[in-house]
Amino acid sequence: MLKVSNLTKIFGGLRAVDDASLSVDEGRIVALIGPNGAGKTTLFACIAGFLPINQGRVEFAGQDITGRPVHEISRLGMVRTFQITQPFAKLTVLENIILGAEPGKRGVIDGRDAAKRVKELANSLGVEIDVNLPVAELGVGQRQRVEILKVLYRGAKTLILDERTAVLVPQEVHELFDNLRRLVAAGTTVLFISHKLDEVLAVSNRITVIRQGTTVGTVAPAEV
């Protein structure tokens, strides 16, 4: 599904990512772990098109996406989400999810059809959510689920999650991981960053380790 080969990103004299490689199979959860400053977030930003790379190659779903802009990569089905969500708090859950989505044939999005689709996606995650509730009334964990529903609504098949558990309490982490397992069981692919080894061992199928910008190996959780 995703293959990154010998990727390097340089900022001035700093090699933030140095000849990093990794691969992610379809329908798997792969964790990228390493200490603070190892280059995890920079590598993700390069993969998803947020940063240009100095050398290397990124392939997704059999296509070379090296150097492509974020919106093109998103349309292919790979979407990066962020640690801190920034929804439009005064809008409803449904409005946040469909905001910016492609309109229908009539040039507008049918609200009833959209609400039905969002509820179906929520059911696939195993969560209940009131699509008419203002996002301002949601907790941090619920807002993160809205963010995931937003990218799924747009047809994302591969999710890149950047430190999604950093602001969650243990129960919310457990619920998030349960959501991810359901998605993967339905064919979605997940690549996520974490520096918490216990969480990585609990949810991932494969683990790639990065140190000082360089990937040093990929192993099964039992091998860590």
PDB file of C-alpha atoms in Angstrom:
ATOM      1  CA  MET A   1       0.000   0.000   0.000  1.00  0.00           C
ATOM      2  CA  LEU A   2       2.741   2.477   0.997  1.00  0.00           C
ATOM      3  CA  LYS A   3       6.460   2.250   0.287  1.00  0.00           C
ATOM      4  CA  VAL A   4       9.027   4.874   1.274  1.00  0.00           C
ATOM      5  CA  SER A   5      12.542   4.439  -0.088  1.00  0.00           C
ATOM      6  CA  ASN A   6      15.706   6.275   1.050  1.00  0.00           C
ATOM      7  CA  LEU A   7      13.866   9.483   1.945  1.00  0.00           C
ATOM      8  CA  THR A   8      15.990  12.443   3.045  1.00  0.00           C
ATOM      9  CA  LYS A   9      14.825  15.861   4.256  1.00  0.00           C
ATOM     10  CA  ILE A  10      17.344  18.630   4.981  1.00  0.00           C
ATOM     11  CA  PHE A  11      16.673  21.939   6.743  1.00  0.00           C
ATOM     12  CA  GLY A  12      19.739  24.115   6.223  1.00  0.00           C
ATOM     13  CA  GLY A  13      22.566  22.030   7.658  1.00  0.00           C
ATOM     14  CA  LEU A  14      20.241  19.661   9.553  1.00  0.00           C
ATOM     15  CA  ARG A  15      19.379  16.271   8.081  1.00  0.00           C
ATOM     16  CA  ALA A  16      16.042  15.881   9.865  1.00  0.00           C
ATOM     17  CA  VAL A  17      15.331  12.664   7.945  1.00  0.00           C
ATOM     18  CA  ASP A  18      18.317  10.728   6.645  1.00  0.00           C
ATOM     19  CA  ASP A  19      17.872   7.884   4.132  1.00  0.00           C
ATOM     20  CA  ALA A  20      14.710   6.573   5.827  1.00  0.00           C
ATOM     21  CA  SER A  21      12.741   3.652   4.399  1.00  0.00           C
ATOM     22  CA  LEU A  22       9.553   1.875   5.444  1.00  0.00           C
ATOM     23  CA  SER A  23       6.673  -0.088   3.978  1.00  0.00           C
ATOM     24  CA  VAL A  24       3.071  -0.493   5.059  1.00  0.00           C
ATOM     25  CA  ASP A  25       0.893  -3.365   3.848  1.00  0.00           C
ATOM     26  CA  GLU A  26      -2.785  -2.849   3.154  1.00  0.00           C
ATOM     27  CA  GLY A  27      -5.126  -3.461   6.091  1.00  0.00           C
ATOM     28  CA  ARG A  28      -2.405  -3.251   8.750  1.00  0.00           C
ATOM     29  CA  ILE A  29      -1.507  -0.964  11.640  1.00  0.00           C
ATOM     30  CA  VAL A  30       2.132   0.107  11.499  1.00  0.00           C
ATOM     31  CA  ALA A  31       3.695   2.236  14.225  1.00  0.00           C
ATOM     32  CA  LEU A  32       6.644   4.579  13.801  1.00  0.00           C
ATOM     33  CA  ILE A  33       8.449   4.965  17.115  1.00  0.00           C
ATOM     34  CA  GLY A  34      11.496   6.839  18.314  1.00  0.00           C
ATOM     35  CA  PRO A  35      12.619   9.442  20.857  1.00  0.00           C
ATOM     36  CA  ASN A  36      11.632  13.104  20.659  1.00  0.00           C
ATOM     37  CA  GLY A  37      13.500  14.772  17.804  1.00  0.00           C
ATOM     38  CA  ALA A  38      14.088  11.510  15.929  1.00  0.00           C
ATOM     39  CA  GLY A  39      12.345  12.811  12.799  1.00  0.00           C
ATOM     40  CA  LYS A  40       8.983  11.043  13.110  1.00  0.00           C
ATOM     41  CA  THR A  41       6.723  14.017  12.360  1.00  0.00           C
ATOM     42  CA  THR A  42       9.014  15.322   9.611  1.00  0.00           C
ATOM     43  CA  LEU A  43       8.958  11.930   7.900  1.00  0.00           C
ATOM     44  CA  PHE A  44       5.162  11.859   8.047  1.00  0.00           C
ATOM     45  CA  ALA A  45       4.950  15.394   6.663  1.00  0.00           C
ATOM     46  CA  CYS A  46       7.154  14.379   3.721  1.00  0.00           C
ATOM     47  CA  ILE A  47       5.139  11.230   3.019  1.00  0.00           C
ATOM     48  CA  ALA A  48       1.838  13.136   3.014  1.00  0.00           C
ATOM     49  CA  GLY A  49       3.122  15.973   0.819  1.00  0.00           C
ATOM     50  CA  PHE A  50       3.293  18.714   3.447  1.00  0.00           C
ATOM     51  CA  LEU A  51       7.057  19.074   2.972  1.00  0.00           C
ATOM     52  CA  PRO A  52       9.192  18.694  -0.176  1.00  0.00           C
ATOM     53  CA  ILE A  53      11.920  16.071   0.070  1.00  0.00           C
ATOM     54  CA  ASN A  54      15.556  16.346  -0.956  1.00  0.00           C
ATOM     55  CA  GLN A  55      15.870  12.799  -2.197  1.00  0.00           C
ATOM     56  CA  GLY A  56      14.094   9.471  -2.101  1.00  0.00           C
ATOM     57  CA  ARG A  57      10.828   8.056  -3.388  1.00  0.00           C
ATOM     58  CA  VAL A  58       7.307   7.632  -2.013  1.00  0.00           C
ATOM     59  CA  GLU A  59       4.891   5.158  -3.608  1.00  0.00           C
ATOM     60  CA  PHE A  60       1.236   4.759  -2.670  1.00  0.00           C
ATOM     61  CA  ALA A  61      -1.192   2.212  -4.095  1.00  0.00           C
ATOM     62  CA  GLY A  62       1.268   1.447  -6.874  1.00  0.00           C
ATOM     63  CA  GLN A  63       1.778   5.087  -7.886  1.00  0.00           C
ATOM     64  CA  ASP A  64       4.810   7.310  -7.493  1.00  0.00           C
ATOM     65  CA  ILE A  65       3.557  10.235  -5.387  1.00  0.00           C
ATOM     66  CA  THR A  66       6.965  11.811  -4.727  1.00  0.00           C
ATOM     67  CA  GLY A  67       6.601  15.589  -4.780  1.00  0.00           C
ATOM     68  CA  ARG A  68       2.845  15.592  -5.303  1.00  0.00           C
ATOM     69  CA  PRO A  69       0.835  18.216  -3.384  1.00  0.00           C
ATOM     70  CA  VAL A  70      -1.281  17.331  -0.347  1.00  0.00           C
ATOM     71  CA  HIS A  71      -4.647  17.573  -2.113  1.00  0.00           C
ATOM     72  CA  GLU A  72      -3.619  15.119  -4.834  1.00  0.00           C
ATOM     73  CA  ILE A  73      -2.339  12.607  -2.294  1.00  0.00           C
ATOM     74  CA  SER A  74      -5.545  12.985  -0.286  1.00  0.00           C
ATOM     75  CA  ARG A  75      -7.653  12.278  -3.364  1.00  0.00           C
ATOM     76  CA  LEU A  76      -5.717   9.068  -3.901  1.00  0.00           C
ATOM     77  CA  GLY A  77      -6.840   7.976  -0.426  1.00  0.00           C
ATOM     78  CA  MET A  78      -4.000   8.763   1.993  1.00  0.00           C
ATOM     79  CA  VAL A  79      -4.719  11.444   4.598  1.00  0.00           C
ATOM     80  CA  ARG A  80      -2.666  12.784   7.482  1.00  0.00           C
ATOM     81  CA  THR A  81      -4.380  13.888  10.691  1.00  0.00           C
ATOM     82  CA  PHE A  82      -2.832  15.941  13.461  1.00  0.00           C
ATOM     83  CA  GLN A  83      -2.268  15.638  17.206  1.00  0.00           C
ATOM     84  CA  ILE A  84      -4.336  18.733  18.020  1.00  0.00           C
ATOM     85  CA  THR A  85      -7.669  18.956  16.232  1.00  0.00           C
ATOM     86  CA  GLN A  86      -8.912  22.372  15.142  1.00  0.00           C
ATOM     87  CA  PRO A  87     -12.601  21.971  14.283  1.00  0.00           C
ATOM     88  CA  PHE A  88     -15.067  24.800  13.756  1.00  0.00           C
ATOM     89  CA  ALA A  89     -16.484  24.711  17.263  1.00  0.00           C
ATOM     90  CA  LYS A  90     -19.691  26.627  16.473  1.00  0.00           C
ATOM     91  CA  LEU A  91     -20.620  24.248  13.654  1.00  0.00           C
ATOM     92  CA  THR A  92     -22.276  20.891  14.176  1.00  0.00           C
ATOM     93  CA  VAL A  93     -20.570  17.532  13.882  1.00  0.00           C
ATOM     94  CA  LEU A  94     -22.146  17.006  10.464  1.00  0.00           C
ATOM     95  CA  GLU A  95     -21.168  20.466   9.212  1.00  0.00           C
ATOM     96  CA  ASN A  96     -17.549  19.912  10.280  1.00  0.00           C
ATOM     97  CA  ILE A  97     -17.401  16.557   8.532  1.00  0.00           C
ATOM     98  CA  ILE A  98     -18.866  17.643   5.195  1.00  0.00           C
ATOM     99  CA  LEU A  99     -17.194  21.076   5.120  1.00  0.00           C
ATOM    100  CA  GLY A 100     -14.998  21.222   2.015  1.00  0.00           C
ATOM    101  CA  ALA A 101     -16.185  17.881   0.666  1.00  0.00           C
ATOM    102  CA  GLU A 102     -16.948  17.558  -3.025  1.00  0.00           C
ATOM    103  CA  PRO A 103     -20.522  18.657  -3.859  1.00  0.00           C
ATOM    104  CA  GLY A 104     -23.035  16.369  -5.501  1.00  0.00           C
ATOM    105  CA  LYS A 105     -24.216  16.497  -9.093  1.00  0.00           C
ATOM    106  CA  ARG A 106     -26.520  19.401  -8.294  1.00  0.00           C
ATOM    107  CA  GLY A 107     -23.647  21.468  -6.935  1.00  0.00           C
ATOM    108  CA  VAL A 108     -24.692  21.032  -3.300  1.00  0.00           C
ATOM    109  CA  ILE A 109     -24.347  18.330  -0.683  1.00  0.00           C
ATOM    110  CA  ASP A 110     -27.613  16.667   0.302  1.00  0.00           C
ATOM    111  CA  GLY A 111     -27.722  17.014   4.095  1.00  0.00           C
ATOM    112  CA  ARG A 112     -29.901  13.951   4.624  1.00  0.00           C
ATOM    113  CA  ASP A 113     -27.684  11.733   2.503  1.00  0.00           C
ATOM    114  CA  ALA A 114     -24.588  13.132   4.219  1.00  0.00           C
ATOM    115  CA  ALA A 115     -26.044  12.522   7.688  1.00  0.00           C
ATOM    116  CA  LYS A 116     -26.915   8.942   6.721  1.00  0.00           C
ATOM    117  CA  ARG A 117     -23.401   8.335   5.407  1.00  0.00           C
ATOM    118  CA  VAL A 118     -21.794   9.803   8.553  1.00  0.00           C
ATOM    119  CA  LYS A 119     -23.952   7.603  10.784  1.00  0.00           C
ATOM    120  CA  GLU A 120     -22.932   4.553   8.751  1.00  0.00           C
ATOM    121  CA  LEU A 121     -19.266   5.474   9.178  1.00  0.00           C
ATOM    122  CA  ALA A 122     -19.788   6.011  12.908  1.00  0.00           C
ATOM    123  CA  ASN A 123     -21.360   2.564  13.168  1.00  0.00           C
ATOM    124  CA  SER A 124     -18.339   1.091  11.396  1.00  0.00           C
ATOM    125  CA  LEU A 125     -16.199   2.611  14.162  1.00  0.00           C
ATOM    126  CA  GLY A 126     -18.507   1.256  16.829  1.00  0.00           C
ATOM    127  CA  VAL A 127     -19.388   4.714  18.157  1.00  0.00           C
ATOM    128  CA  GLU A 128     -22.572   6.694  18.615  1.00  0.00           C
ATOM    129  CA  ILE A 129     -22.464  10.377  17.776  1.00  0.00           C
ATOM    130  CA  ASP A 130     -25.120  13.068  17.423  1.00  0.00           C
ATOM    131  CA  VAL A 131     -24.433  14.665  14.043  1.00  0.00           C
ATOM    132  CA  ASN A 132     -26.479  17.727  14.994  1.00  0.00           C
ATOM    133  CA  LEU A 133     -24.486  18.470  18.160  1.00  0.00           C
ATOM    134  CA  PRO A 134     -22.181  21.528  18.091  1.00  0.00           C
ATOM    135  CA  VAL A 135     -18.546  20.408  18.194  1.00  0.00           C
ATOM    136  CA  ALA A 136     -17.978  22.891  21.048  1.00  0.00           C
ATOM    137  CA  GLU A 137     -19.904  20.490  23.290  1.00  0.00           C
ATOM    138  CA  LEU A 138     -17.624  17.522  22.564  1.00  0.00           C
ATOM    139  CA  GLY A 139     -14.684  16.324  24.610  1.00  0.00           C
ATOM    140  CA  VAL A 140     -11.175  15.851  23.223  1.00  0.00           C
ATOM    141  CA  GLY A 141     -11.659  12.163  22.455  1.00  0.00           C
ATOM    142  CA  GLN A 142     -14.963  12.796  20.690  1.00  0.00           C
ATOM    143  CA  ARG A 143     -13.404  15.570  18.600  1.00  0.00           C
ATOM    144  CA  GLN A 144     -10.705  13.151  17.481  1.00  0.00           C
ATOM    145  CA  ARG A 145     -13.381  10.722  16.329  1.00  0.00           C
ATOM    146  CA  VAL A 146     -15.006  13.532  14.351  1.00  0.00           C
ATOM    147  CA  GLU A 147     -11.637  14.166  12.687  1.00  0.00           C
ATOM    148  CA  ILE A 148     -11.356  10.507  11.706  1.00  0.00           C
ATOM    149  CA  LEU A 149     -14.942  10.475  10.429  1.00  0.00           C
ATOM    150  CA  LYS A 150     -14.141  13.555   8.342  1.00  0.00           C
ATOM    151  CA  VAL A 151     -11.324  11.855   6.432  1.00  0.00           C
ATOM    152  CA  LEU A 152     -13.289   8.611   6.080  1.00  0.00           C
ATOM    153  CA  TYR A 153     -16.198  10.600   4.632  1.00  0.00           C
ATOM    154  CA  ARG A 154     -13.804  11.788   1.923  1.00  0.00           C
ATOM    155  CA  GLY A 155     -12.892   8.213   1.059  1.00  0.00           C
ATOM    156  CA  ALA A 156      -9.558   7.871   2.856  1.00  0.00           C
ATOM    157  CA  LYS A 157      -8.200   4.314   2.846  1.00  0.00           C
ATOM    158  CA  THR A 158      -4.887   5.016   4.576  1.00  0.00           C
ATOM    159  CA  LEU A 159      -4.723   7.145   7.716  1.00  0.00           C
ATOM    160  CA  ILE A 160      -1.523   8.794   8.962  1.00  0.00           C
ATOM    161  CA  LEU A 161      -2.011   9.621  12.636  1.00  0.00           C
ATOM    162  CA  ASP A 162       0.458  11.935  14.391  1.00  0.00           C
ATOM    163  CA  GLU A 163       0.631  11.353  18.183  1.00  0.00           C
ATOM    164  CA  ARG A 164      -3.162  10.999  18.448  1.00  0.00           C
ATOM    165  CA  THR A 165      -2.996   9.649  22.014  1.00  0.00           C
ATOM    166  CA  ALA A 166      -0.892  12.447  23.506  1.00  0.00           C
ATOM    167  CA  VAL A 167      -3.910  14.461  24.730  1.00  0.00           C
ATOM    168  CA  LEU A 168      -6.185  11.517  25.597  1.00  0.00           C
ATOM    169  CA  VAL A 169      -6.929   9.900  28.944  1.00  0.00           C
ATOM    170  CA  PRO A 170      -6.432   6.099  29.175  1.00  0.00           C
ATOM    171  CA  GLN A 171     -10.110   5.278  28.508  1.00  0.00           C
ATOM    172  CA  GLU A 172     -10.071   7.461  25.378  1.00  0.00           C
ATOM    173  CA  VAL A 173      -6.882   5.757  24.198  1.00  0.00           C
ATOM    174  CA  HIS A 174      -8.565   2.365  24.625  1.00  0.00           C
ATOM    175  CA  GLU A 175     -11.598   3.575  22.640  1.00  0.00           C
ATOM    176  CA  LEU A 176      -9.399   5.037  19.881  1.00  0.00           C
ATOM    177  CA  PHE A 177      -7.492   1.775  19.486  1.00  0.00           C
ATOM    178  CA  ASP A 178     -10.765  -0.151  19.348  1.00  0.00           C
ATOM    179  CA  ASN A 179     -11.903   2.229  16.574  1.00  0.00           C
ATOM    180  CA  LEU A 180      -8.670   1.634  14.648  1.00  0.00           C
ATOM    181  CA  ARG A 181      -8.979  -2.150  14.936  1.00  0.00           C
ATOM    182  CA  ARG A 182     -12.489  -1.971  13.489  1.00  0.00           C
ATOM    183  CA  LEU A 183     -11.262   0.182  10.600  1.00  0.00           C
ATOM    184  CA  VAL A 184      -8.398  -2.167   9.817  1.00  0.00           C
ATOM    185  CA  ALA A 185     -10.725  -5.180   9.950  1.00  0.00           C
ATOM    186  CA  ALA A 186     -12.749  -3.415   7.232  1.00  0.00           C
ATOM    187  CA  GLY A 187      -9.651  -2.861   5.064  1.00  0.00           C
ATOM    188  CA  THR A 188      -8.331   0.539   6.143  1.00  0.00           C
ATOM    189  CA  THR A 189      -4.568   0.955   6.603  1.00  0.00           C
ATOM    190  CA  VAL A 190      -3.113   2.918   9.535  1.00  0.00           C
ATOM    191  CA  LEU A 191       0.336   4.414  10.062  1.00  0.00           C
ATOM    192  CA  PHE A 192       0.845   6.194  13.351  1.00  0.00           C
ATOM    193  CA  ILE A 193       3.495   7.919  15.429  1.00  0.00           C
ATOM    194  CA  SER A 194       4.015   7.212  19.094  1.00  0.00           C
ATOM    195  CA  HIS A 195       6.772   7.280  21.678  1.00  0.00           C
ATOM    196  CA  LYS A 196       4.734   5.191  24.129  1.00  0.00           C
ATOM    197  CA  LEU A 197       5.899   1.610  23.722  1.00  0.00           C
ATOM    198  CA  ASP A 198       3.027   0.082  25.716  1.00  0.00           C
ATOM    199  CA  GLU A 199       0.499   1.610  23.324  1.00  0.00           C
ATOM    200  CA  VAL A 200       2.461   0.518  20.279  1.00  0.00           C
ATOM    201  CA  LEU A 201       2.637  -3.064  21.503  1.00  0.00           C
ATOM    202  CA  ALA A 202      -1.095  -3.054  22.239  1.00  0.00           C
ATOM    203  CA  VAL A 203      -2.350  -2.086  18.790  1.00  0.00           C
ATOM    204  CA  SER A 204       0.232  -2.382  15.999  1.00  0.00           C
ATOM    205  CA  ASN A 205       0.951  -5.239  13.604  1.00  0.00           C
ATOM    206  CA  ARG A 206       4.433  -3.965  12.690  1.00  0.00           C
ATOM    207  CA  ILE A 207       6.776  -1.430  14.267  1.00  0.00           C
ATOM    208  CA  THR A 208       9.368   0.722  12.488  1.00  0.00           C
ATOM    209  CA  VAL A 209      12.025   2.359  14.657  1.00  0.00           C
ATOM    210  CA  ILE A 210      13.604   5.702  13.731  1.00  0.00           C
ATOM    211  CA  ARG A 211      16.655   7.252  15.410  1.00  0.00           C
ATOM    212  CA  GLN A 212      18.375  10.506  14.455  1.00  0.00           C
ATOM    213  CA  GLY A 213      16.369  10.651  11.237  1.00  0.00           C
ATOM    214  CA  THR A 214      17.226   7.142  10.090  1.00  0.00           C
ATOM    215  CA  THR A 215      14.954   4.100  10.171  1.00  0.00           C
ATOM    216  CA  VAL A 216      16.892   1.301  11.855  1.00  0.00           C
ATOM    217  CA  GLY A 217      14.505  -1.596  11.419  1.00  0.00           C
ATOM    218  CA  THR A 218      10.951  -2.941  11.237  1.00  0.00           C
ATOM    219  CA  VAL A 219       9.812  -5.766  13.490  1.00  0.00           C
ATOM    220  CA  ALA A 220       6.722  -7.494  14.820  1.00  0.00           C
ATOM    221  CA  PRO A 221       5.579  -6.357  18.289  1.00  0.00           C
ATOM    222  CA  ALA A 222       6.720  -9.653  19.820  1.00  0.00           C
ATOM    223  CA  GLU A 223      10.283  -8.953  18.606  1.00  0.00           C
ATOM    224  CA  VAL A 224      10.602  -5.562  20.332  1.00  0.00           C
TER     225      VAL A 224
END
